[in-house]
């Protein structure tokens, strides 16, 4: 399935819903959209991976890039993911220790801009 | 002898095709359904790595993928980049992953290798037998 991207605002968070396959071919489009959001002033970004059915190292690299950029701008970055195959990817790469991971968008937003907490 | 051979020009758009073919042949070979996600990811990572190396060295040569189902499911992904570029793979420790000084390329390479090593129990990365290049060989059991 092709990459799909949709943005909405929840409180002070910008939520980017990603669907389809994030790989070496489609990841540049995800990177562009994240840069647009950050350059456009978004400081607290939640990326919802709920409808992603494939994620590779290139996609993970784009997500880490956004995390670094937002942190250095005093913002926050969190991921929403509850699918076991994707969670396994985060565990194997140790990126589960780098990203705040939440099961739902509500939980990510409730955790607040620091990304900590429930 | 390979059951299916696929050769593609080193462009990101073709990596998806390689994944689809690799999983279709795995399913046909009798690899367990619950391993197919890992097969898909591993073949994708090996091909992504090969495409990146060919682009880095300006090589137009095709990337070769060979799939064989003789007793087990074996996939070889072969690139034509200088060997010193291909063998020096290393997984990154977690505390370096979000390090500001780490380039995107280094991060993606390290994460890609972590995924290959994490998902493929039987993994070999070695120089090709003839000419220049590296072969990533991955093997999965078949359930028949």
PDB file of C-alpha atoms in Angstrom, chain B residues 2-139:
ATOM      1  CA  UNK B   2      18.223 -20.559  -7.438  1.00  0.00           C
ATOM      2  CA  UNK B   3      14.489 -21.103  -7.753  1.00  0.00           C
ATOM      3  CA  UNK B   4      13.872 -17.466  -8.587  1.00  0.00           C
ATOM      4  CA  UNK B   5      16.390 -14.800  -9.603  1.00  0.00           C
ATOM      5  CA  UNK B   6      15.574 -11.124  -9.623  1.00  0.00           C
ATOM      6  CA  UNK B   7      17.837  -8.389 -10.830  1.00  0.00           C
ATOM      7  CA  UNK B   8      16.871  -4.738 -10.522  1.00  0.00           C
ATOM      8  CA  UNK B   9      18.441  -1.374 -11.232  1.00  0.00           C
ATOM      9  CA  UNK B  10      19.568   0.252  -7.968  1.00  0.00           C
ATOM     10  CA  UNK B  11      16.563   2.524  -7.374  1.00  0.00           C
ATOM     11  CA  UNK B  12      14.544   2.723  -4.125  1.00  0.00           C
ATOM     12  CA  UNK B  13      11.270   2.173  -5.981  1.00  0.00           C
ATOM     13  CA  UNK B  14      12.274  -1.408  -6.863  1.00  0.00           C
ATOM     14  CA  UNK B  15      12.997  -2.499  -3.285  1.00  0.00           C
ATOM     15  CA  UNK B  16       9.281  -2.989  -2.687  1.00  0.00           C
ATOM     16  CA  UNK B  17       9.097  -5.287  -5.704  1.00  0.00           C
ATOM     17  CA  UNK B  18      11.967  -7.348  -4.298  1.00  0.00           C
ATOM     18  CA  UNK B  19      10.151  -7.639  -0.949  1.00  0.00           C
ATOM     19  CA  UNK B  20       6.926  -8.751  -2.610  1.00  0.00           C
ATOM     20  CA  UNK B  21       8.687 -11.377  -4.727  1.00  0.00           C
ATOM     21  CA  UNK B  22      10.773 -12.568  -1.771  1.00  0.00           C
ATOM     22  CA  UNK B  23       7.702 -13.111   0.406  1.00  0.00           C
ATOM     23  CA  UNK B  24       5.740 -14.769  -2.400  1.00  0.00           C
ATOM     24  CA  UNK B  25       8.553 -17.275  -2.979  1.00  0.00           C
ATOM     25  CA  UNK B  26       8.931 -17.812   0.797  1.00  0.00           C
ATOM     26  CA  UNK B  27       5.238 -18.597   1.131  1.00  0.00           C
ATOM     27  CA  UNK B  28       5.419 -20.968  -1.824  1.00  0.00           C
ATOM     28  CA  UNK B  29       8.526 -22.625  -0.318  1.00  0.00           C
ATOM     29  CA  UNK B  30       6.639 -23.365   2.898  1.00  0.00           C
ATOM     30  CA  UNK B  31       8.102 -20.783   5.291  1.00  0.00           C
ATOM     31  CA  UNK B  32       5.776 -20.466   8.305  1.00  0.00           C
ATOM     32  CA  UNK B  33       3.198 -17.667   8.018  1.00  0.00           C
ATOM     33  CA  UNK B  34       4.345 -16.048  11.257  1.00  0.00           C
ATOM     34  CA  UNK B  35       7.876 -15.638   9.847  1.00  0.00           C
ATOM     35  CA  UNK B  36       6.791 -13.878   6.650  1.00  0.00           C
ATOM     36  CA  UNK B  37       6.810 -10.374   8.176  1.00  0.00           C
ATOM     37  CA  UNK B  38      10.419 -10.950   9.192  1.00  0.00           C
ATOM     38  CA  UNK B  39      11.300 -12.300   5.743  1.00  0.00           C
ATOM     39  CA  UNK B  40       9.742  -9.206   4.178  1.00  0.00           C
ATOM     40  CA  UNK B  41      11.617  -6.838   6.460  1.00  0.00           C
ATOM     41  CA  UNK B  42      14.971  -8.624   6.144  1.00  0.00           C
ATOM     42  CA  UNK B  43      14.890  -8.825   2.338  1.00  0.00           C
ATOM     43  CA  UNK B  44      13.881  -5.157   2.262  1.00  0.00           C
ATOM     44  CA  UNK B  45      16.772  -4.170   4.532  1.00  0.00           C
ATOM     45  CA  UNK B  46      19.319  -6.182   2.541  1.00  0.00           C
ATOM     46  CA  UNK B  47      18.099  -4.644  -0.738  1.00  0.00           C
ATOM     47  CA  UNK B  48      17.957  -1.135   0.734  1.00  0.00           C
ATOM     48  CA  UNK B  49      21.546  -1.545   1.872  1.00  0.00           C
ATOM     49  CA  UNK B  50      22.616  -2.734  -1.599  1.00  0.00           C
ATOM     50  CA  UNK B  51      20.811   0.144  -3.339  1.00  0.00           C
ATOM     51  CA  UNK B  52      22.406   2.657  -0.958  1.00  0.00           C
ATOM     52  CA  UNK B  53      25.884   1.262  -1.665  1.00  0.00           C
ATOM     53  CA  UNK B  54      25.375   1.335  -5.443  1.00  0.00           C
ATOM     54  CA  UNK B  55      24.189   4.946  -5.262  1.00  0.00           C
ATOM     55  CA  UNK B  56      27.023   5.921  -2.952  1.00  0.00           C
ATOM     56  CA  UNK B  57      29.564   4.561  -5.451  1.00  0.00           C
ATOM     57  CA  UNK B  58      27.665   5.696  -8.560  1.00  0.00           C
ATOM     58  CA  UNK B  59      27.205   2.126  -9.778  1.00  0.00           C
ATOM     59  CA  UNK B  60      24.486   1.501 -12.372  1.00  0.00           C
ATOM     60  CA  UNK B  61      24.923  -2.291 -12.117  1.00  0.00           C
ATOM     61  CA  UNK B  62      21.815  -4.160 -11.033  1.00  0.00           C
ATOM     62  CA  UNK B  63      21.322  -5.564  -7.535  1.00  0.00           C
ATOM     63  CA  UNK B  64      20.830  -9.319  -7.678  1.00  0.00           C
ATOM     64  CA  UNK B  65      18.455 -11.301  -5.455  1.00  0.00           C
ATOM     65  CA  UNK B  66      18.504 -15.092  -5.589  1.00  0.00           C
ATOM     66  CA  UNK B  67      15.930 -17.193  -3.802  1.00  0.00           C
ATOM     67  CA  UNK B  68      16.306 -20.917  -3.347  1.00  0.00           C
ATOM     68  CA  UNK B  69      13.995 -23.403  -1.612  1.00  0.00           C
ATOM     69  CA  UNK B  70      16.078 -26.568  -1.628  1.00  0.00           C
ATOM     70  CA  UNK B  71      15.414 -27.925   1.872  1.00  0.00           C
ATOM     71  CA  UNK B  72      15.358 -24.443   3.398  1.00  0.00           C
ATOM     72  CA  UNK B  73      14.547 -20.961   2.151  1.00  0.00           C
ATOM     73  CA  UNK B  74      17.797 -19.188   1.295  1.00  0.00           C
ATOM     74  CA  UNK B  75      17.969 -15.640  -0.054  1.00  0.00           C
ATOM     75  CA  UNK B  76      21.144 -14.023  -1.352  1.00  0.00           C
ATOM     76  CA  UNK B  77      21.262 -10.281  -2.000  1.00  0.00           C
ATOM     77  CA  UNK B  78      24.339  -9.340  -3.979  1.00  0.00           C
ATOM     78  CA  UNK B  79      25.764  -5.864  -4.503  1.00  0.00           C
ATOM     79  CA  UNK B  80      28.750  -4.742  -6.587  1.00  0.00           C
ATOM     80  CA  UNK B  81      30.190  -2.097  -4.259  1.00  0.00           C
ATOM     81  CA  UNK B  82      33.814  -2.201  -3.018  1.00  0.00           C
ATOM     82  CA  UNK B  83      34.089  -4.736  -0.227  1.00  0.00           C
ATOM     83  CA  UNK B  84      35.498  -2.412   2.415  1.00  0.00           C
ATOM     84  CA  UNK B  85      32.245  -0.439   2.224  1.00  0.00           C
ATOM     85  CA  UNK B  86      30.046  -3.473   2.683  1.00  0.00           C
ATOM     86  CA  UNK B  87      31.593  -5.527   5.441  1.00  0.00           C
ATOM     87  CA  UNK B  88      32.086  -2.815   8.033  1.00  0.00           C
ATOM     88  CA  UNK B  89      28.615  -3.026   9.473  1.00  0.00           C
ATOM     89  CA  UNK B  90      27.995  -2.518  13.142  1.00  0.00           C
ATOM     90  CA  UNK B  91      24.923  -2.177  15.310  1.00  0.00           C
ATOM     91  CA  UNK B  92      24.720   1.042  17.292  1.00  0.00           C
ATOM     92  CA  UNK B  93      24.338   1.119  21.076  1.00  0.00           C
ATOM     93  CA  UNK B  94      21.060   2.735  22.227  1.00  0.00           C
ATOM     94  CA  UNK B  95      22.700   5.763  23.821  1.00  0.00           C
ATOM     95  CA  UNK B  96      24.217   6.728  20.470  1.00  0.00           C
ATOM     96  CA  UNK B  97      21.014   6.432  18.457  1.00  0.00           C
ATOM     97  CA  UNK B  98      19.723   9.897  19.282  1.00  0.00           C
ATOM     98  CA  UNK B  99      23.196  11.428  19.421  1.00  0.00           C
ATOM     99  CA  UNK B 100      23.245  14.820  17.702  1.00  0.00           C
ATOM    100  CA  UNK B 101      26.530  14.086  15.945  1.00  0.00           C
ATOM    101  CA  UNK B 102      25.320  10.890  14.295  1.00  0.00           C
ATOM    102  CA  UNK B 103      24.495  11.436  10.620  1.00  0.00           C
ATOM    103  CA  UNK B 104      21.190  10.207   9.190  1.00  0.00           C
ATOM    104  CA  UNK B 105      23.065   7.824   6.886  1.00  0.00           C
ATOM    105  CA  UNK B 106      25.067   6.287   9.747  1.00  0.00           C
ATOM    106  CA  UNK B 107      21.937   5.943  11.836  1.00  0.00           C
ATOM    107  CA  UNK B 108      19.958   4.268   9.053  1.00  0.00           C
ATOM    108  CA  UNK B 109      22.838   1.899   8.287  1.00  0.00           C
ATOM    109  CA  UNK B 110      23.229   0.949  11.944  1.00  0.00           C
ATOM    110  CA  UNK B 111      19.498   0.460  12.440  1.00  0.00           C
ATOM    111  CA  UNK B 112      19.263  -1.555   9.216  1.00  0.00           C
ATOM    112  CA  UNK B 113      21.988  -3.884  10.395  1.00  0.00           C
ATOM    113  CA  UNK B 114      20.370  -4.234  13.814  1.00  0.00           C
ATOM    114  CA  UNK B 115      17.155  -5.303  12.069  1.00  0.00           C
ATOM    115  CA  UNK B 116      18.949  -7.843   9.867  1.00  0.00           C
ATOM    116  CA  UNK B 117      20.850  -9.309  12.800  1.00  0.00           C
ATOM    117  CA  UNK B 118      17.761  -9.242  15.017  1.00  0.00           C
ATOM    118  CA  UNK B 119      15.357 -10.865  12.586  1.00  0.00           C
ATOM    119  CA  UNK B 120      17.572 -13.372  10.770  1.00  0.00           C
ATOM    120  CA  UNK B 121      19.033 -16.142  12.891  1.00  0.00           C
ATOM    121  CA  UNK B 122      21.062 -17.535  10.020  1.00  0.00           C
ATOM    122  CA  UNK B 123      22.750 -14.457   8.508  1.00  0.00           C
ATOM    123  CA  UNK B 124      26.049 -14.145   6.663  1.00  0.00           C
ATOM    124  CA  UNK B 125      27.655 -11.068   5.144  1.00  0.00           C
ATOM    125  CA  UNK B 126      30.671 -11.926   3.046  1.00  0.00           C
ATOM    126  CA  UNK B 127      32.587 -10.963  -0.108  1.00  0.00           C
ATOM    127  CA  UNK B 128      31.228 -12.408  -3.350  1.00  0.00           C
ATOM    128  CA  UNK B 129      33.149 -15.375  -4.754  1.00  0.00           C
ATOM    129  CA  UNK B 130      33.994 -13.626  -8.014  1.00  0.00           C
ATOM    130  CA  UNK B 131      34.626  -9.955  -8.709  1.00  0.00           C
ATOM    131  CA  UNK B 132      33.768  -7.005  -6.500  1.00  0.00           C
ATOM    132  CA  UNK B 133      30.876  -6.928  -4.084  1.00  0.00           C
ATOM    133  CA  UNK B 134      29.210  -8.307  -0.995  1.00  0.00           C
ATOM    134  CA  UNK B 135      26.641 -11.009  -0.511  1.00  0.00           C
ATOM    135  CA  UNK B 136      24.063 -10.936   2.281  1.00  0.00           C
ATOM    136  CA  UNK B 137      22.831 -14.491   2.765  1.00  0.00           C
ATOM    137  CA  UNK B 138      19.746 -15.191   4.864  1.00  0.00           C
ATOM    138  CA  UNK B 139      18.231 -18.579   5.583  1.00  0.00           C
TER     139      UNK B 139
END
